[in-house]
XYZ file of C-alpha atoms in Angstrom:
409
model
C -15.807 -12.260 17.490
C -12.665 -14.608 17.074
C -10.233 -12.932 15.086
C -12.886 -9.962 13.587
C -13.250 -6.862 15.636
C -16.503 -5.630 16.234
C -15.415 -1.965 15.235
C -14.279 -3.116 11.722
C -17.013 -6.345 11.152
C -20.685 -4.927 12.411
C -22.447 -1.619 11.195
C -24.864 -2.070 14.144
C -27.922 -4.483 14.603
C -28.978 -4.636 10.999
C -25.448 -5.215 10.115
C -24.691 -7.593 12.376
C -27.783 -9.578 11.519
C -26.703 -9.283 7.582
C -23.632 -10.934 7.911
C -24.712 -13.918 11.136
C -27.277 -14.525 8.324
C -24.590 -14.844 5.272
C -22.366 -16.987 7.821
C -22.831 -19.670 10.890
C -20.503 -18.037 12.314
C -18.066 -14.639 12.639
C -15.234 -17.182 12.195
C -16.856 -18.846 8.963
C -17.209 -15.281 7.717
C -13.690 -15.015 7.779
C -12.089 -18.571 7.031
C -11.653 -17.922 3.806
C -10.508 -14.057 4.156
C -8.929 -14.335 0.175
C -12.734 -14.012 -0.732
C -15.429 -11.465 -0.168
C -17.978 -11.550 2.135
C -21.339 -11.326 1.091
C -24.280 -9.782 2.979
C -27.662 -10.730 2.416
C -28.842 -7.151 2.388
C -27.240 -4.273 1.977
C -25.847 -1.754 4.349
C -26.344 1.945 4.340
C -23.576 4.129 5.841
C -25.788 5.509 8.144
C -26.243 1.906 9.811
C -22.331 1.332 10.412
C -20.833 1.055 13.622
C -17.922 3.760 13.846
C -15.275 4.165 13.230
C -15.398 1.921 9.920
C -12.322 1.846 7.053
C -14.810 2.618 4.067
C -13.442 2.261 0.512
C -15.637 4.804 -2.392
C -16.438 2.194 -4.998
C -16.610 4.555 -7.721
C -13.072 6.770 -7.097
C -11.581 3.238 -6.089
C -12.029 2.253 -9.507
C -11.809 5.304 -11.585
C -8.032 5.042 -9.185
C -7.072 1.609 -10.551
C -8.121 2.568 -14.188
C -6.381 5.796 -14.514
C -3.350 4.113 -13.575
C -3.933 1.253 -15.800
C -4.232 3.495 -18.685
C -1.433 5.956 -18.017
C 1.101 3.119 -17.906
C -0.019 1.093 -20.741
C 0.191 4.446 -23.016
C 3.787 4.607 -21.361
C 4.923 1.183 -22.443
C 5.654 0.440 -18.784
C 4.474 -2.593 -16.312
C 2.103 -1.722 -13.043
C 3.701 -3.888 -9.920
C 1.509 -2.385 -7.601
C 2.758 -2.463 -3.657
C 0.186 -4.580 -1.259
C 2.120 -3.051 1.541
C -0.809 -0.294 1.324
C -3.903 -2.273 0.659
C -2.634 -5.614 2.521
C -5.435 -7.290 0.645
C -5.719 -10.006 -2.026
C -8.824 -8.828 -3.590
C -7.504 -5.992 -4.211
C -4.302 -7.482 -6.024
C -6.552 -9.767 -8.437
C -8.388 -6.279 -9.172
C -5.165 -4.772 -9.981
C -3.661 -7.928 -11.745
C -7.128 -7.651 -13.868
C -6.725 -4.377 -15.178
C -3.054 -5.912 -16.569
C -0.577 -5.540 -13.552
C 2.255 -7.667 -13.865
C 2.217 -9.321 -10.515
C 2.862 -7.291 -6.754
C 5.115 -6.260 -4.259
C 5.237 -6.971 -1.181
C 7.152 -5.313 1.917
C 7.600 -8.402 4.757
C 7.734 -12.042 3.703
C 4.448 -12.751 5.774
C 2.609 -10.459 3.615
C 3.863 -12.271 0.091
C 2.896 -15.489 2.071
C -0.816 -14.131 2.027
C -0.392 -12.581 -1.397
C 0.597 -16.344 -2.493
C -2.119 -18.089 -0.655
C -4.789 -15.519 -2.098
C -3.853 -16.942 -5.314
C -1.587 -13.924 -6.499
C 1.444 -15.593 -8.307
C 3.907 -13.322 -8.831
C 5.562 -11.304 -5.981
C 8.404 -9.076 -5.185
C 9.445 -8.986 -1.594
C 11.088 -5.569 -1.788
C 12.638 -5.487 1.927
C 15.927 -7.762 2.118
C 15.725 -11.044 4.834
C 19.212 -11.989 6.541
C 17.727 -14.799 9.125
C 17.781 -18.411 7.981
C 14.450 -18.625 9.344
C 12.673 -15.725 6.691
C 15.102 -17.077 3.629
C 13.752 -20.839 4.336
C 10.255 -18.773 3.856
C 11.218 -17.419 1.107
C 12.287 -20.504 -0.413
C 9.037 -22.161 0.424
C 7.306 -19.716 -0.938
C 9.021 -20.427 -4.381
C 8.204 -24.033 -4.004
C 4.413 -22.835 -4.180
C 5.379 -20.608 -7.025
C 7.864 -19.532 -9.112
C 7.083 -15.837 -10.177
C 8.091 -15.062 -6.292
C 11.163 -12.856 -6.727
C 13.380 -11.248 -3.983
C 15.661 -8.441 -3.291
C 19.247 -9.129 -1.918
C 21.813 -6.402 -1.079
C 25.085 -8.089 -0.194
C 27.234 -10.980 -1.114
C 26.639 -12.870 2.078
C 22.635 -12.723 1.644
C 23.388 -14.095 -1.995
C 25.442 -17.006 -0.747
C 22.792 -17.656 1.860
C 20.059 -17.567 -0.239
C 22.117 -20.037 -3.053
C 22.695 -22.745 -0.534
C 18.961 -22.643 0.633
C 17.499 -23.120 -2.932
C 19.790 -25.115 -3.682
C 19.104 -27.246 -0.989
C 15.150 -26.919 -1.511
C 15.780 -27.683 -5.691
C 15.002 -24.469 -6.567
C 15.939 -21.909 -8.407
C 15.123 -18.448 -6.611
C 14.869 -15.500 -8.732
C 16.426 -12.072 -7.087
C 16.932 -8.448 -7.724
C 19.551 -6.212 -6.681
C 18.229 -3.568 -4.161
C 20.337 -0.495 -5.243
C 20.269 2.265 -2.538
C 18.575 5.791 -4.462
C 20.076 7.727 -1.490
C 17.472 6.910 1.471
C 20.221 5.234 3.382
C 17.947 2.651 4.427
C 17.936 -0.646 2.426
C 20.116 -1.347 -0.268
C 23.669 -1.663 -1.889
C 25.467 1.194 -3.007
C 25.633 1.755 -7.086
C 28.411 1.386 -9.044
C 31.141 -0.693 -8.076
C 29.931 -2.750 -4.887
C 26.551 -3.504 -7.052
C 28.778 -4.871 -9.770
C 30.865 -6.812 -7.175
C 27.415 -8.281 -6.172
C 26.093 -9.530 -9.640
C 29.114 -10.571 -10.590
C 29.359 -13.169 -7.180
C 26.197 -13.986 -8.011
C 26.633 -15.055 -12.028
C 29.905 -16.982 -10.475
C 28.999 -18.312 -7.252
C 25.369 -18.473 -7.342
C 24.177 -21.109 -9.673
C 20.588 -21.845 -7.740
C 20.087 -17.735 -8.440
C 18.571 -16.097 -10.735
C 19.769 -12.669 -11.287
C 16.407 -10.835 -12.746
C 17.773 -7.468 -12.705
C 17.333 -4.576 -10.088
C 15.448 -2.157 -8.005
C 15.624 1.332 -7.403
C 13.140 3.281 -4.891
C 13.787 6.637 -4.168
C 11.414 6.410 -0.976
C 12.909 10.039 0.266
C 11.208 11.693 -2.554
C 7.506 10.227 -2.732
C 6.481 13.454 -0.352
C 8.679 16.368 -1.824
C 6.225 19.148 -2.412
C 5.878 20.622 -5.729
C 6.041 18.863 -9.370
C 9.076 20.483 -10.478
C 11.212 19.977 -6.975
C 10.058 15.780 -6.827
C 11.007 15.750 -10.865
C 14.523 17.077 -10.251
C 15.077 14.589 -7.073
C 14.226 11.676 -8.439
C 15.856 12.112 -11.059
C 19.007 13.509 -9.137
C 18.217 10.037 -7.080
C 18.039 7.556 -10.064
C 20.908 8.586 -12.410
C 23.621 6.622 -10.501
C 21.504 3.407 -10.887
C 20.950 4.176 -13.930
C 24.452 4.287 -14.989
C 24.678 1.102 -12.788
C 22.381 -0.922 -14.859
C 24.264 -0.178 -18.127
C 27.910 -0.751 -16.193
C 25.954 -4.645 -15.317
C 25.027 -4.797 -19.369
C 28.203 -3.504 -20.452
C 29.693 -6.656 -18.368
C 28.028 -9.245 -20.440
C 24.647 -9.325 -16.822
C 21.167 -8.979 -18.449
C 19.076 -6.991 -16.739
C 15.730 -7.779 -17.577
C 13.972 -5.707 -14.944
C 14.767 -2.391 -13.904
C 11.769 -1.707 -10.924
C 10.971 1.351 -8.595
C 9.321 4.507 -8.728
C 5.972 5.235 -6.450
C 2.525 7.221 -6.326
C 4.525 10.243 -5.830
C 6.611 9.977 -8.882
C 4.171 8.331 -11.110
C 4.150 11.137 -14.033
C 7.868 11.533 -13.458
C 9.882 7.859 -13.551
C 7.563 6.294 -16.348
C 9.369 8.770 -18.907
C 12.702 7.073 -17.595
C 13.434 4.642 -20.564
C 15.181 2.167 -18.483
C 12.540 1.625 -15.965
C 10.405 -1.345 -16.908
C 7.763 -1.294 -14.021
C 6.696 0.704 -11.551
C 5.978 -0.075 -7.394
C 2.444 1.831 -7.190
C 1.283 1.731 -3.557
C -1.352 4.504 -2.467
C -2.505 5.477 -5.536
C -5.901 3.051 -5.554
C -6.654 4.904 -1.252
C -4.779 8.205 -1.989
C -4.395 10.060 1.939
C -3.708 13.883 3.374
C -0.152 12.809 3.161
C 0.247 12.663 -0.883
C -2.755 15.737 -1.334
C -0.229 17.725 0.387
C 2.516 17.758 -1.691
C 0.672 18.881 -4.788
C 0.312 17.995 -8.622
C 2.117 19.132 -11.856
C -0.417 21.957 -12.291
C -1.943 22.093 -8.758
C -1.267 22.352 -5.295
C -3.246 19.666 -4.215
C -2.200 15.973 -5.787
C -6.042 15.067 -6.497
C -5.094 13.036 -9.914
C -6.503 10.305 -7.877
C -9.290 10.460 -5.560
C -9.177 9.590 -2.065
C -11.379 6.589 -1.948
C -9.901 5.218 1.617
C -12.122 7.147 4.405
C -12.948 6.045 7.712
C -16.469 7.134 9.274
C -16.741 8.665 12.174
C -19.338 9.494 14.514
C -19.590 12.759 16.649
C -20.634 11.800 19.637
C -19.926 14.691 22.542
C -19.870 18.002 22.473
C -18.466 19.523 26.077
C -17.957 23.105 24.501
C -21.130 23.784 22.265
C -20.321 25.273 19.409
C -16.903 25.400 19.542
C -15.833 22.132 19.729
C -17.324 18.208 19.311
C -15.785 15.332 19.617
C -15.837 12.280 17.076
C -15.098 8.760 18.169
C -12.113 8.265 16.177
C -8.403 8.728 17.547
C -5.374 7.233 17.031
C -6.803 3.916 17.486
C -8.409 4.938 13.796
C -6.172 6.821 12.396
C -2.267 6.266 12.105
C -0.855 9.722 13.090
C 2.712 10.205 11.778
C 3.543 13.821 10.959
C -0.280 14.979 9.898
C -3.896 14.611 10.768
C -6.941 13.102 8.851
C -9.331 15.305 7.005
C -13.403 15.533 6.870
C -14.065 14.665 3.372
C -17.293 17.027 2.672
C -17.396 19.523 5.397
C -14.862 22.615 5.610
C -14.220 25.126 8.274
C -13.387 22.241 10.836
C -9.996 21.381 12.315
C -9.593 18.003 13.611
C -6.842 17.292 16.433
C -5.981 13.940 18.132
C -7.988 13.653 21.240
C -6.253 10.577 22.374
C -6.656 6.796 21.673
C -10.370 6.742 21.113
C -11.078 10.311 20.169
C -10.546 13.245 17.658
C -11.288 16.860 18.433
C -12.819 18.983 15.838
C -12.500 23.029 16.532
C -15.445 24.118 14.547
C -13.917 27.401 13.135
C -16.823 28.205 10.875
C -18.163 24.961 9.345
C -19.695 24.296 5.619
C -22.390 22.664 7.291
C -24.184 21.787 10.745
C -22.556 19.446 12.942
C -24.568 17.581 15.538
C -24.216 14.747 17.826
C -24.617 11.361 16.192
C -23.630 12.652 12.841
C -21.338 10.381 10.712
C -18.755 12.061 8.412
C -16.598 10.189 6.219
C -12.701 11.401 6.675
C -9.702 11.256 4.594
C -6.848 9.079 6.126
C -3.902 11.069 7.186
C -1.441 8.112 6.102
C -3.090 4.861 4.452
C -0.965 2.190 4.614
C -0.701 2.606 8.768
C -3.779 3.329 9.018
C -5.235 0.240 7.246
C -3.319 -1.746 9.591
C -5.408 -0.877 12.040
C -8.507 -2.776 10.488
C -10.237 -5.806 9.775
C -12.070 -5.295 6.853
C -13.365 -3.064 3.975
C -16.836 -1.809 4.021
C -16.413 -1.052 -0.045
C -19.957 0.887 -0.452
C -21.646 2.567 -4.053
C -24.848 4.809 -3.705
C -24.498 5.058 -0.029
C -24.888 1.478 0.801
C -22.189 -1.490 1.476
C -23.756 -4.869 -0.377
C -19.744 -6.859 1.430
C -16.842 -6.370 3.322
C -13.199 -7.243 2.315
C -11.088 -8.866 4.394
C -7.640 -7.194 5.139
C -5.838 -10.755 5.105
C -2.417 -8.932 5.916
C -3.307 -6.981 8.725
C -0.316 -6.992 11.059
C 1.712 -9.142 8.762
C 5.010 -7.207 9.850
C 7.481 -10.376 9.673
């Protein structure tokens, strides 16, 4: 199947017959994997090969508009993070409902972003290597809303001499580290050392402004505990940015914030866009760690599932065993969760399997059942698939290619 998997391209025979009939070829299908592909008849769910990433047209949407709509009434920009959805179609969805432009994580996922026709990107993890700042530089060749993050004087210097070199002019931020200890220069003092070597020595550069991402706080549970973090995490950039402006640097942007602290960091007057990642998928991850006035975060509905087929059943009515493991679901600290049936447990089972203790379910569970989960972590876990099956009433009318699957350069 060339680059498509079987597990993530054909729902069975119908399926497969759909899309050889939309396609000469599985490689056709997917030449072009900026656009979607188009079956000649529609899917149901019940037809899909398992385990399949499904997306829930209708929360999906209801997702990107709620967003859309909070932040306009805010006054503040959407830069929504494709490290989660890894797809173009999804950006030009997002850019439609009035997001500024994207993030992006790795340089090879802004090089899709770019060749899907999505303009304006933020790489948001620094590059040292001549090799990924030459990328970057031929990325703003193609186009000049690409913007990048630099946290030392050294990077800055590097990244000069390679614009100016290419007859460019490359437009950075300041990464200011909020505390995770991860990425990032430290605020006050060393970040005004930076811009100011970059408004003297840096003439191909163009200082934009700066970004702030307090990724240590995106999972604190409870409203009021995340609110009093981020905040705690912010205030020294903060002060930062009006140090820079009371030295004579504009700083047009002041980026950050995530699906965690959505609610929280657009009532921060200095921030002038937020970095929204997960909140179009949602996952067990953010539902955990609860909402201003609930203990579940369900603000947004988790339209990223995967399907999953039972398919043994060694100890009857105790346990049965469903066909995805951690080959379908990326594992980190929690487990997935069966969207519409209670009163079962899942556990990892190994590469290929889940187990599901069936303490006392909300509804019969037989072999060759399909039940939709929700992911335990979405942006991992997406990596693990080829395409969308995006499906409304039931039924999946084309899939969406995940262009940036394993794009971790």
């Amino acid at each position: 199947m060339n680059s498509v998997s079987r597990r993530g391209f054909m729902g069975g025979a119908a399926a497969g017959a759909a899309i050889m009939a939309t396609t000469t070829s599985a490689h056709a299908a997917v030449s072009n994997a900026n656009e979607p592909i188009r079956l000649d008849k529609p899917i149901a769910l019940a037809d899909l090969n398992t385990p399949a990433l499904l997306i829930d047209l209708d929360l999906f949407e209801a997702n990107l508009a709620k967003m859309a709509k909070h932040l306009k009434a805010k006054g503040k920009g959407l830069r929504p993070h494709t490290k989660t959805h890894k797809c173009p179609i999804i950006a030009h969805k997002q850019i439609a409902l009035g997001a500024i432009g994207v993030c992006a994580a790795k340089v090879s996922e802004a090089e899709v972003m770019v060749d899907g026709g999505v303009g304006n990107v933020l790489i948001t993890s620094p590059v040292v290597t001549k090799e990924k700042i030459d990328r970057v530089i031929a990325l703003t060749k193609k186009s000049a809303g690409v913007q990048m993050v630099i946290d030392n004087q050294k990077t800055a210097t590097d990244f000069n001499d390679a614009a100016k070199a290419a007859g460019v002019k490359q437009r950075v931020l300041i990464d200011l580290d909020t505390g995770t200890k991860r990425t990032g220069i430290a605020p006050g003092q060393p970040a005004l050392d930076l811009v100011a070597h970059i408004a003297k020595n840096c003439p191909s550069l163009q200082f934009d402004g700066l970004q702030a991402y307090s990724g240590h706080v995106m999972h604190v549970t409870g409203f009021e505990a995340r609110k009093a973090k981020s905040l705690e995490s912010l205030a020294p950039c903060i002060e930062t940015m009006h140090q820079m402006e009371k030295a004579g640097h504009e700083v047009g942007v002041f980026s950050g914030g995530g699906t965690g602290t959505f609610d929280i960091d657009c009532d921060i007057p200095e921030f002038t866009d937020m970095q929204l990642g997960s909140y179009p998928f949602m996952d067990v991850q953010y539902r955990m760690i609860g909402d201003v006035d609930s203990e579940v975060f369900d603000t947004f509905g988790p339209a990223l599932q995967v399907l999953v087929t039972a398919i043994s059943q060694p100890v009857p009515e105790q346990l049965i065993t469903v066909d995805g493991g951690y080959k379908a679901f990326a594992s980190d600290s929690v487990t997935p969760q069966f969207l519409d049936v209670t009163g079962i447990e899942y556990r990892f089972g190994g590469d290929e399997h889940g187990i599901c203790i069936l303490q006392n379910p909300s509804r019969p569970v037989k072999l060759g059942d399909k039940l939709p989960m929700i992911v335990s972590h979405c942006d991992p876990t997406v990596n693990l698939y080829d395409v969308y099956h995006p499906f409304r009433n039931g039924k999946v009318e084309e899939l969406w290619p995940i262009a940036a699957r394993g794009k971790s350069q």
